[in-house]
Amino acid sequence: MILQALNSYYERLAAEPDSDIAPAGFSRQKISYAVVLDPDGSLHGIEDLRTGDGKKKVAASLLVCGDSKPPGAGVNPCFLWDNPAYMLGYKPDDPKPERTRQAFEAFRQRHLELEQTIQDPQFSAVCRFLEKWDPAQSVEHPGLVEIGTGFGLFRIRGKSQFVHEVDSVRQWWRDQLQQATTSTEAELGQCLVTGRKAPIARLHDPKIKGVSGAQSSGAAIVSFNLDAFESYGKEQSRNAPVSETAAFQYCTALNSLLADRSRRVQIGDATTVFWTEKPTPMENIFGLVLGNPPPEDEGLLNKLQNILHLIAQGKYPAELGDKETPFYILGLSPNAARISVRFWRVSSLGEIVANLQQHFVDLSLQHRESEPDFISPWQILRETVRDSKDIPPQLSGALMRSILSGQAYPQMLLAALIRRVRADRELRYLRVAPIKACLNRQFRLNSSPTQEIAMTLDPNREDVAYCLGRLFAELEKTQEDALPGINDTIKDRYFGSASATPAAVFPRLIRLSQHHLGKLEKGKRLFHEKRFQEIVGKLQKFPGHLNLQDQGLFAIGYYHQRQDFFIRKEKAEPDALSAVN
């Protein structure tokens, strides 16, 4: 299903007139320079094709003949493009000059052998250059040092096309591809992707590039590298028969998605790409929903915010397109020379928007204006560990499945969040909101009699754990008012034990609070005592132990009560104080 969807995406891109997707037998490469020749083959100059300034120069993305440069120590000259070691026999700070010479000779020999077959004047000019070129002359072109090992092309002075783009050269290349496809040596079989009989690919090329943590030279989704994985005498990828055309198309489509930053999001160790069956605006904004950096264009940013608020309100923004349009999301993780599928989701735009809306509702929590209204998956994962490199690989995939499918959030997410709260005693919005989301979704999906947690303080809620969290916040506030500027509060010393074993801690904290109340002026003392009595009146006793779910309720009760303090300071508390006085 994944390969079929990617193959269809390639066919969709190929049908679009302004698409830059590579056709079969070609690939897009980052080209840094052009060797500009006179028609007689003499060197005119080295042209830098990169754009930008200083170290931020970016190579041009151009279509060339053949797939990516093969990795490894072998000598594999490309056709009319390659790095300076092959094209010019030059490599900066070369540790192996003998190998560089060997690479240049292989490149020269390959092209000279083809001159009589291709019979094109521009290609012949390249051959004359290769015949006469002495690699020692490379030092006369200091620009090559800056270009380093970037790829290059040939161009004839006064021509707008590169040599490999000349019609006769390109037609010869296509003829070679056609002959290889119809060769009697090609193994025919039924393609698992298209269902048609065609030559089966032994290896799936081009390699997949752009998955974070995978080999820079590329990796494979489908590969068989050991005899133990093979059956019925089939070799390598012929054990999962995919035609050469389909293999090229799905690999190229996936590379295109991975190369496009607007279609790619990093969530934990999973590099996530997404697309729709036909062009829709959702393809351009979904990455921003999942946590890509917001656009600098203020108009586009406002438009995105409006769309997100409409989704959070349960409305379907008309600008997203047809609700029934199929939507695909693929999460990939590195696994040595291969790529693991971390998650795969096929849905429709309408279903994705509905699940996102529920996700936003579950996460909604009172917060400061400076904090984001919509928390990205990456921000949630970041709150589960001290260092982002410690995020469990399984957690990112499980979280994304929950968001996109509307299923329960992974239990390990709630456990990790509670563990971090107990470790550093930090109860901030980005951490408490996911705890609330986990609990609310548990209550709803399990048809629990427990009432779902509100966005703000619920003074009528009578859950013991929730009330204990509120009481702990009240005791801390009393201490802060009695001892202004105190460095360590009871939260720094007792939060972990109070949220796990309340009976062992709260009696001591209540005795301590009497000391703090004694330091307050009458008005504030009465105000705190009134709030203390209001909360304690809902408790029958202090439980000896709180389970994971109750510890989450404890944290939310504490957060709600602390947020409520800042509202009451402006409204209720002054009124209360004036009434007392």
XYZ file of C-alpha atoms in Angstrom:
581
model
C 0.000 0.000 0.000
C 2.846 2.420 0.808
C 4.636 1.722 -2.459
C 1.391 1.950 -4.433
C 0.542 5.324 -2.872
C 4.036 6.657 -3.578
C 3.915 5.327 -7.141
C 0.586 7.122 -7.672
C 2.079 10.293 -6.214
C 4.910 10.106 -8.759
C 2.396 9.737 -11.599
C 0.468 12.720 -10.242
C 3.628 14.872 -10.180
C 4.702 13.693 -13.626
C 1.331 14.822 -15.025
C 1.682 18.333 -13.578
C 3.158 20.719 -16.178
C 5.273 22.701 -13.699
C 6.570 19.659 -11.817
C 10.343 19.150 -11.523
C 10.138 15.416 -10.827
C 12.852 13.408 -12.590
C 11.780 11.042 -15.404
C 12.993 7.437 -15.489
C 16.737 7.212 -16.087
C 17.416 10.710 -14.768
C 17.876 12.222 -11.334
C 18.109 15.612 -9.678
C 21.544 16.415 -8.293
C 23.035 19.397 -6.501
C 25.393 20.912 -9.079
C 28.054 23.350 -7.908
C 29.962 24.240 -11.090
C 30.126 23.999 -14.869
C 33.197 23.366 -17.000
C 32.739 25.861 -19.850
C 34.460 24.822 -23.090
C 35.117 26.460 -26.421
C 33.730 24.589 -29.461
C 37.209 23.168 -30.146
C 37.328 21.600 -26.674
C 39.719 24.057 -25.041
C 38.857 25.178 -21.546
C 37.211 28.597 -21.327
C 36.669 28.653 -17.547
C 35.083 27.155 -14.457
C 31.657 28.667 -13.723
C 30.311 28.638 -10.160
C 26.615 27.678 -10.303
C 25.923 28.119 -6.609
C 23.771 30.926 -5.269
C 24.058 32.850 -1.994
C 27.004 34.339 -0.139
C 29.970 32.969 1.794
C 29.530 29.591 3.423
C 25.770 29.682 2.787
C 26.119 29.136 -0.950
C 23.556 26.645 -2.239
C 24.199 24.327 -5.193
C 21.747 24.349 -8.105
C 19.295 21.436 -8.376
C 19.583 20.170 -11.960
C 18.399 17.134 -13.887
C 21.251 14.828 -14.963
C 21.550 11.463 -16.703
C 21.520 8.431 -14.447
C 20.851 7.834 -10.773
C 22.750 9.138 -7.771
C 26.487 8.721 -7.522
C 27.136 5.134 -6.313
C 28.748 4.983 -2.852
C 31.794 2.899 -2.027
C 35.415 2.620 -3.078
C 34.752 1.479 -6.666
C 35.454 3.647 -9.706
C 32.066 4.603 -11.223
C 32.228 7.509 -13.692
C 28.903 9.217 -14.409
C 27.757 10.383 -17.846
C 28.575 14.079 -18.482
C 28.472 14.957 -14.778
C 30.509 14.035 -11.723
C 32.768 15.462 -9.020
C 36.121 17.193 -9.834
C 38.090 13.996 -9.155
C 36.409 12.311 -12.134
C 35.878 15.320 -14.441
C 39.221 17.078 -13.878
C 41.404 14.638 -11.960
C 41.483 17.106 -9.084
C 40.714 16.749 -5.393
C 41.625 19.320 -2.710
C 44.110 18.009 -0.123
C 44.051 14.684 -1.927
C 45.162 11.798 0.356
C 44.993 9.288 -2.541
C 46.256 10.965 -5.744
C 46.660 7.604 -7.471
C 42.965 6.835 -7.061
C 42.013 10.304 -8.305
C 44.093 9.730 -11.429
C 42.393 6.372 -11.901
C 38.949 7.999 -11.594
C 39.776 10.660 -14.196
C 41.116 8.057 -16.632
C 37.928 6.004 -16.257
C 35.783 9.089 -16.872
C 37.845 10.058 -19.930
C 37.821 6.558 -21.383
C 34.057 6.160 -20.953
C 33.280 9.333 -22.889
C 35.872 8.827 -25.634
C 34.442 5.361 -26.334
C 30.974 6.869 -26.872
C 31.996 9.684 -29.252
C 31.491 7.701 -32.475
C 28.152 6.372 -31.255
C 26.656 9.703 -30.165
C 28.176 11.845 -32.962
C 27.244 15.240 -31.572
C 29.524 18.309 -31.993
C 29.088 19.447 -28.385
C 29.781 15.974 -27.043
C 32.872 15.796 -29.296
C 34.079 19.088 -27.774
C 33.919 17.428 -24.367
C 35.955 14.506 -25.733
C 38.612 16.879 -27.147
C 38.832 18.544 -23.734
C 39.255 15.211 -21.957
C 41.938 14.156 -24.449
C 44.022 17.270 -23.874
C 43.319 18.013 -20.210
C 46.191 17.634 -17.767
C 44.936 17.324 -14.145
C 47.979 19.311 -13.008
C 46.370 22.387 -14.623
C 43.569 22.328 -12.047
C 45.639 24.398 -9.608
C 45.328 27.321 -12.056
C 41.631 27.511 -11.082
C 41.507 28.456 -7.378
C 37.689 28.416 -7.431
C 37.850 24.609 -7.463
C 39.236 24.652 -3.920
C 36.098 26.379 -2.651
C 33.811 24.088 -4.671
C 35.489 21.086 -3.042
C 33.829 17.784 -3.943
C 30.605 19.244 -5.395
C 29.241 17.915 -8.674
C 29.799 19.598 -12.028
C 28.586 19.589 -15.655
C 29.862 20.548 -19.122
C 28.660 23.490 -21.187
C 29.860 24.941 -24.511
C 30.535 28.686 -24.451
C 27.618 30.660 -25.913
C 25.124 27.816 -25.431
C 22.301 28.025 -22.902
C 21.965 24.253 -22.522
C 24.397 21.960 -20.796
C 25.896 19.241 -22.997
C 23.788 16.474 -21.455
C 20.637 18.496 -22.292
C 21.353 18.549 -26.042
C 18.560 16.690 -27.891
C 20.786 14.153 -29.653
C 22.682 13.325 -26.445
C 19.500 12.970 -24.413
C 17.871 10.816 -27.118
C 20.903 8.511 -27.135
C 20.618 8.175 -23.358
C 16.920 7.281 -23.609
C 17.669 4.685 -26.277
C 20.180 3.062 -23.950
C 17.553 2.887 -21.205
C 15.004 1.363 -23.583
C 17.457 -1.296 -24.712
C 18.247 -2.207 -21.116
C 14.529 -2.550 -20.330
C 13.813 -4.833 -23.302
C 16.970 -6.891 -22.860
C 16.422 -10.640 -22.823
C 18.586 -10.799 -19.708
C 15.992 -8.854 -17.705
C 13.919 -11.104 -15.399
C 10.217 -10.641 -16.052
C 7.565 -11.014 -13.394
C 4.334 -9.590 -12.057
C 4.915 -6.274 -10.289
C 3.433 -6.094 -6.789
C 2.795 -2.364 -7.220
C 1.207 -2.122 -10.663
C 0.080 -5.736 -11.181
C 1.579 -5.682 -14.681
C 4.217 -8.023 -16.080
C 7.514 -6.160 -16.413
C 11.273 -6.462 -15.716
C 11.742 -6.919 -11.965
C 14.247 -4.693 -10.161
C 17.119 -6.506 -8.432
C 17.797 -3.357 -6.363
C 15.382 -0.492 -5.734
C 17.028 2.701 -6.960
C 17.521 5.570 -6.434
C 18.382 5.267 -2.755
C 16.183 7.101 -0.278
C 17.874 10.244 1.032
C 16.718 12.739 3.623
C 15.697 10.456 6.509
C 17.337 11.884 9.620
C 19.997 9.548 11.016
C 20.135 7.316 7.918
C 23.237 6.950 5.762
C 24.006 10.137 3.831
C 24.557 8.077 0.676
C 20.988 6.807 0.915
C 19.124 3.811 2.304
C 16.415 1.416 1.150
C 12.903 0.581 2.283
C 12.934 -2.763 0.459
C 16.167 -4.772 0.493
C 17.422 -8.316 1.116
C 21.087 -8.379 2.093
C 21.402 -11.929 3.498
C 20.717 -15.368 2.060
C 18.503 -16.162 5.066
C 15.965 -13.596 3.836
C 15.687 -15.065 0.336
C 13.293 -17.760 -0.922
C 12.677 -19.913 -4.025
C 16.073 -19.042 -5.483
C 15.181 -15.375 -5.841
C 17.994 -12.888 -5.299
C 17.865 -9.664 -3.311
C 14.800 -7.462 -4.005
C 13.364 -9.961 -6.503
C 11.989 -11.703 -3.399
C 9.490 -8.798 -3.255
C 8.965 -8.350 -7.015
C 8.590 -4.717 -8.008
C 9.152 -3.617 -11.579
C 12.129 -1.407 -12.354
C 9.797 1.394 -13.410
C 7.672 1.220 -10.238
C 10.785 1.002 -8.041
C 12.218 4.101 -9.669
C 8.925 5.966 -9.404
C 8.199 5.258 -5.742
C 11.811 5.984 -4.705
C 11.856 9.235 -6.695
C 8.492 10.327 -5.277
C 9.658 9.668 -1.715
C 12.924 11.540 -2.337
C 10.902 14.451 -3.678
C 8.803 14.552 -0.479
C 11.873 14.280 1.744
C 13.623 17.086 -0.131
C 10.667 19.442 0.328
C 10.815 21.023 3.795
C 7.146 21.981 3.649
C 6.179 18.281 3.235
C 8.608 16.926 5.832
C 8.444 17.083 9.641
C 10.816 15.596 12.206
C 8.892 14.026 15.117
C 11.246 12.304 17.542
C 13.376 9.926 15.476
C 10.687 9.698 12.780
C 11.077 11.739 9.619
C 7.463 12.260 8.580
C 6.178 13.072 5.092
C 2.597 13.585 3.945
C 0.663 14.139 0.737
C -2.814 14.019 -0.712
C -4.068 12.076 -3.704
C -4.631 15.335 -5.606
C -3.254 18.840 -4.973
C -4.857 20.494 -1.929
C -3.875 23.449 0.322
C -3.648 20.966 3.210
C -0.321 19.765 1.784
C 1.141 23.226 2.378
C -0.091 23.795 5.942
C -0.068 20.348 7.561
C 3.676 20.620 8.279
C 3.038 23.843 10.190
C 0.342 22.076 12.223
C 2.816 19.348 13.161
C 5.496 21.783 14.283
C 7.438 23.145 11.307
C 8.744 26.699 11.906
C 5.980 29.285 11.366
C 6.159 31.294 8.141
C 7.790 34.728 8.239
C 5.016 36.132 6.030
C 2.581 37.712 8.496
C -0.370 37.286 6.123
C 0.303 33.560 5.738
C 0.802 33.209 9.491
C -2.553 34.865 10.209
C -4.223 32.616 7.644
C -2.730 29.547 9.316
C -3.875 30.701 12.758
C -7.392 31.253 11.445
C -7.468 27.749 9.974
C -6.232 26.204 13.229
C -8.812 28.095 15.288
C -11.575 26.947 12.926
C -10.389 23.351 13.302
C -10.244 23.704 17.100
C -13.848 24.963 17.027
C -14.933 21.822 15.179
C -15.388 23.518 11.811
C -13.977 22.327 8.504
C -12.123 25.186 6.718
C -13.382 25.312 3.140
C -9.941 26.305 1.834
C -8.578 22.842 2.712
C -10.424 21.268 -0.199
C -12.719 18.268 -0.601
C -13.242 16.362 2.678
C -13.120 13.001 0.919
C -9.664 13.521 -0.614
C -7.365 10.662 0.516
C -4.550 11.797 2.789
C -1.338 9.828 3.411
C 1.172 10.165 6.252
C 4.388 8.148 6.420
C 6.882 8.139 9.313
C 10.367 6.747 8.608
C 13.226 5.966 10.984
C 16.856 5.012 10.252
C 17.973 1.410 10.643
C 21.589 1.071 9.437
C 21.522 0.793 5.622
C 17.742 0.425 5.629
C 14.746 2.506 6.653
C 12.077 1.413 9.116
C 8.451 2.401 8.677
C 7.631 3.948 12.057
C 3.984 4.594 11.173
C 1.738 4.695 8.134
C -1.706 6.235 8.048
C -4.224 6.411 5.207
C -7.153 8.676 5.890
C -9.226 11.467 4.346
C -8.971 15.195 4.857
C -12.271 15.228 6.732
C -11.177 12.481 9.130
C -7.762 14.066 9.731
C -9.347 17.436 10.531
C -11.883 15.804 12.891
C -9.114 13.966 14.770
C -6.987 17.109 14.931
C -9.950 18.979 16.371
C -10.355 16.368 19.122
C -6.614 16.503 19.791
C -6.723 20.291 20.200
C -9.744 20.063 22.504
C -8.066 17.434 24.685
C -4.942 19.603 24.938
C -6.760 22.873 25.640
C -5.653 24.373 28.936
C -5.530 27.815 30.461
C -2.186 29.464 29.708
C -0.385 32.766 29.343
C -0.712 34.845 26.183
C 2.955 34.288 25.389
C 2.433 30.523 25.222
C 1.193 28.787 22.048
C -2.493 28.000 21.635
C -1.622 24.841 19.666
C 1.082 22.511 20.965
C 3.004 20.554 18.334
C 3.798 16.821 18.691
C 7.482 17.676 18.956
C 6.810 20.028 21.903
C 4.906 17.220 23.646
C 7.732 14.720 23.109
C 10.324 17.255 24.242
C 8.587 17.502 27.624
C 8.998 13.781 28.305
C 12.798 13.795 28.664
C 15.612 15.992 29.905
C 17.486 15.853 26.588
C 15.756 15.496 23.221
C 18.160 12.708 22.190
C 16.623 10.545 24.926
C 13.101 10.519 23.424
C 12.122 6.817 23.086
C 11.940 5.875 19.380
C 8.616 4.063 19.846
C 6.943 7.038 21.508
C 6.928 9.367 18.486
C 5.177 6.825 16.281
C 2.654 5.883 18.958
C 1.855 9.557 19.641
C 1.326 10.322 15.949
C -0.971 7.320 15.554
C -3.042 8.569 18.487
C -3.302 12.109 17.103
C -4.197 11.026 13.588
C -6.540 8.184 14.490
C -8.240 9.581 17.604
C -7.181 6.534 19.638
C -5.907 6.684 23.237
C -2.569 8.342 23.768
C 0.207 5.856 24.598
C 0.408 4.958 28.275
C 4.153 5.508 28.148
C 3.500 9.169 27.311
C 1.592 9.765 30.550
C 4.206 7.806 32.531
C 7.066 9.802 30.988
C 5.371 13.148 31.677
C 4.639 12.246 35.323
C 8.210 11.020 35.717
C 9.571 14.341 34.476
C 7.241 16.286 36.779
C 8.437 14.316 39.772
C 12.093 14.674 38.703
C 12.277 18.434 38.165
C 9.009 19.562 39.824
C 8.211 21.813 36.860
C 4.498 22.017 36.041
C 4.352 24.205 32.985
C 1.664 24.527 30.366
C 3.484 22.449 27.716
C 3.773 19.565 30.166
C 0.430 19.660 31.983
C -1.678 20.034 28.819
C -0.589 16.590 27.454
C -1.283 15.062 30.890
C -4.814 16.455 30.715
C -5.178 15.173 27.143
C -4.055 11.659 28.141
C -6.520 11.499 31.038
C -9.481 12.976 29.190
C -9.051 10.569 26.306
C -8.798 7.638 28.737
C -12.001 8.708 30.493
C -13.888 9.140 27.214
C -12.729 6.020 25.370
C -13.118 3.773 28.426
C -16.583 5.204 29.165
C -15.281 6.004 32.630
C -17.717 7.560 35.101
C -14.999 10.094 35.900
C -15.877 13.523 34.564
C -13.572 14.932 31.875
C -11.182 17.624 33.094
C -12.056 21.213 32.264
C -9.745 23.770 30.696
C -9.675 25.920 33.846
C -10.095 25.384 37.583
C -13.194 23.391 38.471
C -13.976 24.240 42.133
C -16.841 21.725 42.189
C -14.713 18.752 41.144
C -14.419 16.263 44.013
C -11.758 13.789 42.814
C -9.452 13.224 45.791
C -6.271 13.497 43.715
C -7.447 16.701 41.998
C -8.368 18.281 45.365
C -5.019 17.220 46.848
C -3.240 18.997 44.002
C -5.283 22.125 44.677
C -4.537 21.851 48.412
C -0.812 21.526 47.768
C -0.904 24.671 45.620
C -2.768 26.512 48.382
C -0.239 25.446 51.027
C 2.597 26.599 48.786
C 0.905 29.962 48.173
C 0.472 30.454 51.910
C 4.163 29.803 52.396
C 5.091 32.241 49.607
C 2.914 34.995 51.091
C 4.320 34.388 54.587
C 7.961 34.239 53.432
C 8.294 36.517 50.377
C 11.339 35.813 48.216
C 11.901 32.335 49.636
C 14.235 30.283 47.458
C 12.849 26.783 48.052
C 9.149 26.221 48.616
C 7.379 23.065 49.739
C 7.040 22.174 46.047
C 10.808 21.812 45.756
C 10.964 19.496 48.754
C 7.698 17.569 48.861
C 5.959 17.581 45.461
C 7.077 14.079 44.460
C 6.071 12.415 47.723
C 2.898 14.501 48.074
C 1.672 13.392 44.632
C 2.506 9.702 45.213
C 2.033 9.092 48.973
C -0.177 11.929 50.313
C -0.805 10.359 53.756
C 2.913 10.487 54.522
C 3.317 14.170 53.668
C 0.149 16.249 53.989
C -0.255 16.073 57.790
C 3.230 17.544 58.175
C 2.547 20.231 55.526
C -0.674 21.270 57.242
C 1.112 21.653 60.569
C 3.752 23.728 58.794
C 1.098 25.921 57.190
C -0.157 26.958 60.652
C 3.268 28.474 61.234
C 3.034 30.296 57.876
C -0.485 31.562 58.590
C 0.737 33.037 61.847
C 3.084 35.321 59.928
C 0.320 36.811 57.729
C -1.724 39.900 58.432
C -5.320 39.245 59.406
C -6.921 39.882 56.020
C -4.634 37.551 54.096
C -4.729 34.944 56.868
C -8.508 34.773 56.755
C -8.499 34.627 52.966
C -6.095 31.667 52.946
C -7.961 29.909 55.742
C -11.229 30.249 53.824
C -9.743 28.731 50.670
C -8.022 25.995 52.708
C -11.336 25.039 54.322
C -13.086 25.047 50.948
C -10.650 22.469 49.543
C -10.224 20.322 52.656
C -13.993 20.086 52.971
C -14.007 17.825 49.880
C -11.497 15.371 51.413
C -12.448 12.540 53.759
C -8.896 11.345 54.352
C -5.452 11.395 52.831
C -4.901 8.251 50.721
C -1.730 6.262 51.314
C -0.898 5.910 47.609
C -1.932 7.492 44.274
C -1.658 5.528 41.038
C -0.349 6.998 37.771
C -3.729 8.353 36.679
C -4.325 10.000 40.058
C -0.855 11.524 39.991
C -1.857 13.121 36.691
C -5.019 14.504 38.315
C -2.903 15.780 41.206
C -0.629 17.680 38.775
C -3.600 19.204 36.931
C -5.296 20.236 40.184
C -2.084 21.938 41.276
C -1.697 23.706 37.901
C -5.340 24.835 37.805
C -5.154 26.251 41.314
C -1.878 28.073 40.614
C -3.311 29.610 37.435
C -6.394 30.632 39.352
C -4.294 32.575 41.877
C -3.239 35.040 39.205
C -6.834 35.633 38.112
C -8.102 36.040 41.646
C -5.365 38.571 42.407
C -6.967 40.947 39.942
C -10.589 40.278 40.787
C -11.694 38.169 43.691
C -8.833 38.508 46.151
C -8.939 42.324 46.511
C -12.682 42.128 46.996
C -12.251 39.481 49.637
C -9.626 41.497 51.435
C -11.745 44.665 51.384
C -14.691 42.711 52.768
C -12.549 41.405 55.634
C -11.157 44.825 56.437
